[in-house]
Amino acid sequence: MQEEQQPEAAADPMSSSDAPEDGPKETSSISQNISDADAFKILLEMKLQKRQKRPALPSTVTELDTEDGSKVYVVGTAHFSDSSKKDVVKTIQEVQPDVVVVELCQYRVSMLKMDEKTLLKEAKEINLEKLQQAIKQNGVMSGLMQMLLLKVSAHITEQLGMAPGGEFREAFKEASKVPFCKFHLGDRPIPVTFKRAIAALSFWQKVKLAWGLCFLSDPISKDDVEKCKQKDLLEQMMAEMIGEFPDLHRTIVSERDIYLTYMLKQAAKQIELPRASENEPRKYIPSVVVGVVGMGHVPGIEKNWNSDLKIQEIMSVPPPSASSKIFKFVLKATFFGLLGYGCYRIGHRTAQFVLSMPATQSYLQRLTEVPQQ
């Protein structure tokens, strides 16, 4: 800290008792005359000086390079781990990145600004309102699948007493402290992932998977989470349940590996320096990116890093299959059938109760006596 304060003291015209009276005015006029380009360069130099050339990074960080010299540091995390939060903070502080990319999409961005208590409460509560919202947003099958996966997350949350996504919130906080650091959402939108996942399953596979998710109740400890630093806990549990469904693993894990890799490479484009005038030639410098993803995605990102990636295919949503249409019809028919039967039973019992009342019987008896008179 002393080394950083000394230049500021030397630059202060009031630090010397012999300074002329018009010193501050001159300094103020000089600062006002600095162009935006010069100010950017000064701040960028300060940032580069703070950036460690040989950063001491955690063992969970994988370093990747681009063809133009940019560097990407991928932090593999466990979504329910205090250790992962520390790894993210240390990495961002050491490398002073230009961009931070996290494994979130716009449908989950709210968790970045919510406090831990609110998130813990939200994660534990899975009610009818959330189910209706999920179905309205993603469709019947995808909405039900999303709620079942939320149940898995809620099960882990209840076991550990820890809200998910802590490493992403730490990344958001630390990125805001780094000058000129952008924050990007790097995951594929949830509706696309779930709709593609549902389309990859047959009717009986959907039933079997839903059954396995509904009856998940194995106890989990914090030690189990830390042991899973080499493979994210939530994704490991999912992998165990979907191991017999290779198409489902492809849509939920492998395709997202490709999407995350693509977004990291897009974030690692060279940075164009500001120009004092239009005549000045354009200058570029390599960028530094920090990616925060689940540990289960790191091998896939490394595998796809040097490939020519095209994400148009994995962003398309296939039309509903015949089994999905049948399941949807059966679900609606069952719902309305039960609703109608319930109304019938309630109405029947209500009618019997009303007719059995003495007042009702007396009134009916009077009505039958009137025609006879």
Short mmCIF file of C-alpha atoms in Angstrom, two decimals:
data_model
loop_
_atom_site.label_atom_id
_atom_site.label_comp_id
_atom_site.label_asym_id
_atom_site.label_seq_id
_atom_site.Cartn_x
_atom_site.Cartn_y
_atom_site.Cartn_z
CA MET A 1 0.00 0.00 0.00
CA GLN A 2 2.86 2.38 0.72
CA GLU A 3 4.28 2.00 -2.76
CA GLU A 4 0.91 2.93 -4.28
CA GLN A 5 0.47 5.98 -2.05
CA GLN A 6 3.89 7.50 -2.70
CA PRO A 7 3.30 8.49 -6.35
CA GLU A 8 -0.02 10.07 -5.36
CA ALA A 9 1.68 12.14 -2.65
CA ALA A 10 4.41 13.24 -5.05
CA ALA A 11 1.85 14.30 -7.62
CA ASP A 12 -0.10 16.35 -5.10
CA PRO A 13 0.89 20.04 -5.47
CA MET A 14 -0.17 20.73 -1.90
CA SER A 15 2.28 18.20 -0.47
CA SER A 16 5.02 20.85 -0.41
CA SER A 17 4.86 24.03 1.69
CA ASP A 18 6.71 25.91 -1.07
CA ALA A 19 3.99 25.25 -3.64
CA PRO A 20 2.71 28.42 -5.36
CA GLU A 21 -0.82 29.58 -4.68
CA ASP A 22 -1.94 28.93 -8.24
CA GLY A 23 -0.68 25.35 -8.18
CA PRO A 24 -4.05 23.68 -7.62
CA LYS A 25 -5.67 25.78 -10.36
CA GLU A 26 -3.00 24.74 -12.86
CA THR A 27 -3.39 21.08 -11.92
CA SER A 28 -7.16 21.33 -12.29
CA SER A 29 -6.87 22.87 -15.73
CA ILE A 30 -4.38 20.21 -16.81
CA SER A 31 -6.68 17.38 -15.61
CA GLN A 32 -9.54 18.92 -17.53
CA ASN A 33 -7.45 19.00 -20.69
CA ILE A 34 -6.72 15.24 -20.60
CA SER A 35 -8.61 13.50 -23.39
CA ASP A 36 -10.74 10.43 -22.84
CA ALA A 37 -8.18 8.37 -24.74
CA ASP A 38 -5.34 9.54 -22.49
CA ALA A 39 -7.41 8.96 -19.35
CA PHE A 40 -8.26 5.44 -20.55
CA LYS A 41 -4.58 4.70 -21.20
CA ILE A 42 -3.57 5.94 -17.75
CA LEU A 43 -6.19 3.81 -15.98
CA LEU A 44 -5.39 0.82 -18.19
CA GLU A 45 -1.68 1.09 -17.33
CA MET A 46 -2.57 1.14 -13.65
CA LYS A 47 -4.67 -1.98 -14.14
CA LEU A 48 -1.90 -3.76 -16.08
CA GLN A 49 0.61 -2.92 -13.35
CA LYS A 50 -1.69 -4.49 -10.77
CA ARG A 51 -2.18 -7.59 -12.94
CA GLN A 52 0.18 -10.39 -11.91
CA LYS A 53 2.38 -11.65 -14.77
CA ARG A 54 2.75 -15.01 -13.07
CA PRO A 55 -0.43 -15.30 -11.00
CA ALA A 56 -0.60 -17.76 -8.14
CA LEU A 57 -3.80 -19.52 -9.12
CA PRO A 58 -5.77 -22.28 -7.35
CA SER A 59 -5.50 -25.85 -8.62
CA THR A 60 -9.09 -25.65 -9.92
CA VAL A 61 -8.10 -23.09 -12.60
CA THR A 62 -7.41 -24.16 -16.19
CA GLU A 63 -5.47 -21.74 -18.42
CA LEU A 64 -6.35 -21.52 -22.13
CA ASP A 65 -4.90 -19.37 -24.91
CA THR A 66 -6.40 -17.94 -28.10
CA GLU A 67 -4.70 -17.50 -31.47
CA ASP A 68 -4.33 -13.74 -30.97
CA GLY A 69 -2.63 -14.08 -27.58
CA SER A 70 -5.59 -13.58 -25.25
CA LYS A 71 -5.75 -15.67 -22.08
CA VAL A 72 -8.75 -17.39 -20.54
CA TYR A 73 -8.69 -18.68 -16.97
CA VAL A 74 -11.50 -21.18 -16.39
CA VAL A 75 -12.33 -21.68 -12.70
CA GLY A 76 -13.98 -25.07 -12.16
CA THR A 77 -16.36 -24.84 -9.21
CA ALA A 78 -18.79 -26.84 -7.11
CA HIS A 79 -22.05 -24.91 -6.92
CA PHE A 80 -22.42 -25.54 -3.16
CA SER A 81 -18.87 -24.90 -1.98
CA ASP A 82 -17.28 -22.16 0.15
CA SER A 83 -13.88 -23.18 -1.23
CA SER A 84 -15.05 -22.43 -4.77
CA LYS A 85 -16.03 -18.90 -3.75
CA LYS A 86 -12.49 -18.28 -2.50
CA ASP A 87 -11.02 -19.70 -5.72
CA VAL A 88 -13.08 -17.28 -7.81
CA VAL A 89 -12.14 -14.25 -5.69
CA LYS A 90 -8.43 -15.09 -5.72
CA THR A 91 -8.36 -15.67 -9.48
CA ILE A 92 -10.07 -12.37 -10.33
CA GLN A 93 -7.83 -10.43 -7.96
CA GLU A 94 -4.68 -12.00 -9.37
CA VAL A 95 -5.34 -11.65 -13.12
CA GLN A 96 -7.45 -8.42 -13.12
CA PRO A 97 -9.56 -9.59 -16.08
CA ASP A 98 -11.16 -7.57 -18.84
CA VAL A 99 -14.19 -9.87 -18.93
CA VAL A 100 -15.78 -12.28 -16.42
CA VAL A 101 -18.05 -14.98 -17.88
CA VAL A 102 -20.29 -17.07 -15.62
CA GLU A 103 -22.38 -20.20 -16.19
CA LEU A 104 -25.70 -18.38 -16.00
CA CYS A 105 -28.35 -17.26 -18.49
CA GLN A 106 -30.82 -14.38 -18.40
CA TYR A 107 -33.44 -16.61 -16.75
CA ARG A 108 -31.23 -17.11 -13.68
CA VAL A 109 -29.58 -13.70 -13.44
CA SER A 110 -31.76 -12.72 -10.46
CA MET A 111 -29.61 -14.85 -8.13
CA LEU A 112 -26.73 -12.38 -8.56
CA LYS A 113 -28.48 -9.58 -6.69
CA MET A 114 -30.42 -11.56 -4.08
CA ASP A 115 -28.98 -12.02 -0.60
CA GLU A 116 -28.11 -15.44 0.79
CA LYS A 117 -31.13 -15.68 3.14
CA THR A 118 -33.62 -14.85 0.40
CA LEU A 119 -32.00 -17.32 -2.00
CA LEU A 120 -31.97 -20.03 0.65
CA LYS A 121 -35.68 -19.50 1.26
CA GLU A 122 -36.51 -19.38 -2.45
CA ALA A 123 -34.51 -22.53 -3.17
CA LYS A 124 -36.34 -24.51 -0.48
CA GLU A 125 -39.82 -23.42 -1.51
CA ILE A 126 -41.25 -25.21 -4.55
CA ASN A 127 -44.94 -24.35 -4.74
CA LEU A 128 -47.80 -24.44 -7.24
CA GLU A 129 -47.12 -20.86 -8.33
CA LYS A 130 -43.56 -21.74 -9.38
CA LEU A 131 -44.85 -24.80 -11.22
CA GLN A 132 -47.42 -22.72 -13.14
CA GLN A 133 -44.77 -20.16 -14.02
CA ALA A 134 -42.36 -22.84 -15.25
CA ILE A 135 -45.07 -24.48 -17.39
CA LYS A 136 -46.17 -21.13 -18.81
CA GLN A 137 -42.59 -20.21 -19.68
CA ASN A 138 -41.30 -23.55 -20.97
CA GLY A 139 -44.32 -25.67 -21.80
CA VAL A 140 -45.80 -28.61 -19.89
CA MET A 141 -43.03 -31.20 -20.23
CA SER A 142 -40.10 -28.77 -19.98
CA GLY A 143 -41.74 -26.97 -17.06
CA LEU A 144 -42.25 -30.21 -15.15
CA MET A 145 -38.65 -31.24 -15.85
CA GLN A 146 -37.39 -27.87 -14.63
CA MET A 147 -39.36 -28.20 -11.40
CA LEU A 148 -37.99 -31.70 -10.83
CA LEU A 149 -34.44 -30.41 -11.27
CA LEU A 150 -35.22 -27.55 -8.90
CA LYS A 151 -36.33 -30.23 -6.44
CA VAL A 152 -32.88 -31.81 -6.72
CA SER A 153 -31.27 -28.43 -6.05
CA ALA A 154 -33.67 -27.81 -3.15
CA HIS A 155 -32.76 -31.22 -1.71
CA ILE A 156 -29.06 -30.28 -1.70
CA THR A 157 -29.89 -26.83 -0.30
CA GLU A 158 -31.88 -28.36 2.56
CA GLN A 159 -29.15 -30.89 3.35
CA LEU A 160 -26.34 -28.31 3.39
CA GLY A 161 -28.15 -25.14 4.48
CA MET A 162 -26.36 -23.29 1.65
CA ALA A 163 -27.93 -21.47 -1.30
CA PRO A 164 -26.62 -22.35 -4.79
CA GLY A 165 -24.65 -19.98 -7.00
CA GLY A 166 -22.42 -18.43 -4.33
CA GLU A 167 -19.41 -18.48 -6.68
CA PHE A 168 -21.35 -16.51 -9.29
CA ARG A 169 -22.31 -13.82 -6.78
CA GLU A 170 -18.69 -13.53 -5.67
CA ALA A 171 -17.60 -13.22 -9.32
CA PHE A 172 -20.16 -10.44 -9.85
CA LYS A 173 -18.90 -8.52 -6.80
CA GLU A 174 -15.21 -8.88 -7.67
CA ALA A 175 -15.74 -7.96 -11.34
CA SER A 176 -17.28 -4.67 -10.26
CA LYS A 177 -14.04 -3.80 -8.43
CA VAL A 178 -11.82 -4.27 -11.50
CA PRO A 179 -11.52 -1.23 -13.84
CA PHE A 180 -13.01 -1.72 -17.33
CA CYS A 181 -14.14 -5.25 -16.49
CA LYS A 182 -17.27 -6.50 -18.27
CA PHE A 183 -19.59 -9.18 -16.89
CA HIS A 184 -21.10 -11.69 -19.35
CA LEU A 185 -23.71 -14.44 -19.01
CA GLY A 186 -22.26 -17.50 -20.73
CA ASP A 187 -24.83 -20.30 -20.43
CA ARG A 188 -27.48 -21.35 -22.93
CA PRO A 189 -31.02 -20.21 -22.02
CA ILE A 190 -32.83 -22.72 -19.80
CA PRO A 191 -35.95 -23.05 -22.01
CA VAL A 192 -33.81 -24.13 -24.97
CA THR A 193 -31.90 -26.69 -22.88
CA PHE A 194 -35.01 -28.26 -21.34
CA LYS A 195 -37.01 -28.35 -24.57
CA ARG A 196 -34.13 -30.03 -26.40
CA ALA A 197 -33.68 -32.45 -23.47
CA ILE A 198 -37.36 -33.41 -23.43
CA ALA A 199 -37.41 -33.89 -27.19
CA ALA A 200 -34.50 -36.35 -26.90
CA LEU A 201 -36.45 -38.73 -24.60
CA SER A 202 -39.13 -41.29 -25.33
CA PHE A 203 -42.37 -41.31 -23.34
CA TRP A 204 -41.26 -44.08 -20.95
CA GLN A 205 -37.84 -42.50 -20.50
CA LYS A 206 -39.54 -39.30 -19.38
CA VAL A 207 -41.65 -41.22 -16.89
CA LYS A 208 -38.64 -43.13 -15.55
CA LEU A 209 -36.52 -40.00 -15.18
CA ALA A 210 -39.33 -38.11 -13.46
CA TRP A 211 -39.80 -41.02 -11.06
CA GLY A 212 -36.10 -41.00 -10.14
CA LEU A 213 -36.08 -37.25 -9.53
CA CYS A 214 -39.26 -37.34 -7.43
CA PHE A 215 -37.85 -39.86 -4.97
CA LEU A 216 -34.39 -38.35 -4.48
CA SER A 217 -33.64 -38.35 -0.74
CA ASP A 218 -30.03 -39.46 -0.19
CA PRO A 219 -28.27 -37.48 2.57
CA ILE A 220 -25.41 -35.17 1.54
CA SER A 221 -22.65 -33.69 3.70
CA LYS A 222 -20.33 -30.75 3.16
CA ASP A 223 -17.43 -33.19 2.94
CA ASP A 224 -19.19 -34.85 0.02
CA VAL A 225 -19.35 -31.48 -1.72
CA GLU A 226 -15.64 -30.80 -1.31
CA LYS A 227 -14.84 -34.31 -2.52
CA CYS A 228 -16.78 -33.47 -5.65
CA LYS A 229 -14.54 -30.48 -6.52
CA GLN A 230 -13.29 -32.57 -9.44
CA LYS A 231 -16.85 -33.09 -10.62
CA ASP A 232 -19.65 -30.75 -9.65
CA LEU A 233 -22.07 -32.29 -7.13
CA LEU A 234 -25.32 -31.31 -8.81
CA GLU A 235 -24.12 -32.42 -12.23
CA GLN A 236 -22.69 -35.64 -10.78
CA MET A 237 -26.06 -36.50 -9.24
CA MET A 238 -27.71 -35.73 -12.55
CA ALA A 239 -25.15 -37.82 -14.42
CA GLU A 240 -25.91 -40.81 -12.18
CA MET A 241 -29.63 -40.49 -12.87
CA ILE A 242 -29.35 -39.84 -16.61
CA GLY A 243 -26.48 -42.23 -17.26
CA GLU A 244 -28.79 -44.62 -19.11
CA PHE A 245 -30.07 -41.77 -21.30
CA PRO A 246 -27.11 -40.71 -23.50
CA ASP A 247 -29.27 -38.30 -25.53
CA LEU A 248 -30.25 -36.48 -22.35
CA HIS A 249 -26.62 -36.21 -21.26
CA ARG A 250 -25.78 -34.81 -24.67
CA THR A 251 -28.35 -32.00 -24.44
CA ILE A 252 -27.83 -31.06 -20.79
CA VAL A 253 -24.04 -31.38 -20.57
CA SER A 254 -22.23 -31.80 -23.91
CA GLU A 255 -24.17 -29.15 -25.83
CA ARG A 256 -23.72 -26.67 -23.01
CA ASP A 257 -19.98 -27.41 -23.04
CA ILE A 258 -19.97 -26.24 -26.67
CA TYR A 259 -22.06 -23.15 -25.87
CA LEU A 260 -19.88 -22.16 -22.89
CA THR A 261 -16.72 -22.62 -24.97
CA TYR A 262 -18.16 -20.45 -27.74
CA MET A 263 -19.07 -17.66 -25.29
CA LEU A 264 -15.63 -17.75 -23.65
CA LYS A 265 -13.92 -17.45 -27.04
CA GLN A 266 -16.20 -14.57 -27.98
CA ALA A 267 -15.31 -12.79 -24.74
CA ALA A 268 -11.59 -13.29 -25.42
CA LYS A 269 -11.49 -11.01 -28.46
CA GLN A 270 -8.69 -8.44 -28.57
CA ILE A 271 -9.37 -5.04 -27.01
CA GLU A 272 -9.22 -1.98 -29.24
CA LEU A 273 -7.47 0.98 -27.62
CA PRO A 274 -9.16 4.39 -27.91
CA ARG A 275 -7.72 6.77 -30.54
CA ALA A 276 -7.00 10.47 -30.10
CA SER A 277 -8.16 11.11 -33.67
CA GLU A 278 -9.61 9.30 -36.68
CA ASN A 279 -6.25 9.52 -38.44
CA GLU A 280 -4.49 7.55 -35.72
CA PRO A 281 -4.09 3.85 -36.62
CA ARG A 282 -6.11 1.28 -34.68
CA LYS A 283 -4.27 -0.57 -31.94
CA TYR A 284 -5.31 -3.79 -30.22
CA ILE A 285 -4.09 -5.64 -27.15
CA PRO A 286 -4.83 -9.23 -26.02
CA SER A 287 -7.59 -9.58 -23.43
CA VAL A 288 -7.76 -11.55 -20.19
CA VAL A 289 -10.93 -13.48 -19.37
CA VAL A 290 -12.04 -15.36 -16.27
CA GLY A 291 -14.70 -18.04 -16.75
CA VAL A 292 -16.63 -19.41 -13.77
CA VAL A 293 -18.27 -22.75 -14.60
CA GLY A 294 -19.17 -26.02 -12.91
CA MET A 295 -16.25 -28.42 -12.70
CA GLY A 296 -18.14 -30.92 -14.84
CA HIS A 297 -17.93 -28.56 -17.84
CA VAL A 298 -14.15 -27.99 -17.74
CA PRO A 299 -13.13 -31.16 -19.65
CA GLY A 300 -15.68 -30.38 -22.37
CA ILE A 301 -14.43 -26.79 -22.69
CA GLU A 302 -10.85 -28.01 -23.05
CA LYS A 303 -11.94 -30.57 -25.64
CA ASN A 304 -13.80 -28.00 -27.76
CA TRP A 305 -11.36 -25.11 -27.33
CA ASN A 306 -9.49 -25.52 -30.62
CA SER A 307 -12.57 -26.50 -32.65
CA ASP A 308 -14.49 -24.33 -35.08
CA LEU A 309 -17.73 -23.95 -33.13
CA LYS A 310 -21.16 -23.22 -34.58
CA ILE A 311 -24.03 -22.95 -32.13
CA GLN A 312 -26.96 -22.45 -34.51
CA GLU A 313 -27.88 -26.14 -34.37
CA ILE A 314 -27.82 -26.45 -30.58
CA MET A 315 -29.92 -23.28 -30.21
CA SER A 316 -32.84 -24.60 -32.26
CA VAL A 317 -35.86 -26.07 -30.48
CA PRO A 318 -37.27 -29.20 -32.21
CA PRO A 319 -41.05 -29.50 -32.62
CA PRO A 320 -42.92 -31.55 -30.00
CA SER A 321 -42.70 -35.30 -30.55
CA ALA A 322 -45.73 -37.58 -30.81
CA SER A 323 -45.09 -38.93 -27.31
CA SER A 324 -44.99 -35.37 -25.92
CA LYS A 325 -48.31 -34.57 -27.57
CA ILE A 326 -49.86 -37.77 -26.23
CA PHE A 327 -48.50 -37.12 -22.73
CA LYS A 328 -49.78 -33.56 -22.83
CA PHE A 329 -53.24 -34.74 -23.96
CA VAL A 330 -53.36 -37.46 -21.29
CA LEU A 331 -52.24 -34.96 -18.63
CA LYS A 332 -54.94 -32.46 -19.61
CA ALA A 333 -57.61 -35.17 -19.91
CA THR A 334 -56.68 -36.54 -16.49
CA PHE A 335 -56.74 -33.08 -14.91
CA PHE A 336 -60.11 -32.07 -16.33
CA GLY A 337 -61.50 -35.56 -15.70
CA LEU A 338 -60.53 -35.41 -12.04
CA LEU A 339 -61.84 -31.86 -11.81
CA GLY A 340 -65.19 -32.88 -13.33
CA TYR A 341 -65.48 -35.97 -11.15
CA GLY A 342 -64.64 -33.89 -8.08
CA CYS A 343 -67.32 -31.35 -8.97
CA TYR A 344 -69.83 -34.18 -9.54
CA ARG A 345 -69.06 -35.83 -6.19
CA ILE A 346 -69.22 -32.54 -4.32
CA GLY A 347 -72.48 -31.60 -6.04
CA HIS A 348 -74.01 -35.03 -5.40
CA ARG A 349 -73.13 -34.98 -1.71
CA THR A 350 -74.32 -31.40 -1.36
CA ALA A 351 -77.65 -32.27 -2.97
CA GLN A 352 -78.10 -35.28 -0.69
CA PHE A 353 -77.30 -33.19 2.37
CA VAL A 354 -79.74 -30.45 1.38
CA LEU A 355 -82.50 -32.92 0.60
CA SER A 356 -82.01 -34.70 3.91
CA MET A 357 -82.59 -31.52 5.93
CA PRO A 358 -85.99 -31.45 7.74
CA ALA A 359 -86.81 -27.98 6.43
CA THR A 360 -86.25 -29.10 2.83
CA GLN A 361 -88.40 -32.22 3.27
CA SER A 362 -91.19 -30.18 4.86
CA TYR A 363 -91.10 -27.68 1.98
CA LEU A 364 -91.20 -30.46 -0.63
CA GLN A 365 -94.12 -32.11 1.17
CA ARG A 366 -96.07 -28.84 1.03
CA LEU A 367 -95.35 -28.54 -2.69
CA THR A 368 -96.78 -32.01 -3.32
CA GLU A 369 -99.91 -31.23 -1.26
CA VAL A 370 -100.77 -28.07 -3.26
CA PRO A 371 -101.86 -29.86 -6.51
CA GLN A 372 -104.01 -32.29 -4.54
CA GLN A 373 -105.92 -29.44 -2.86
#
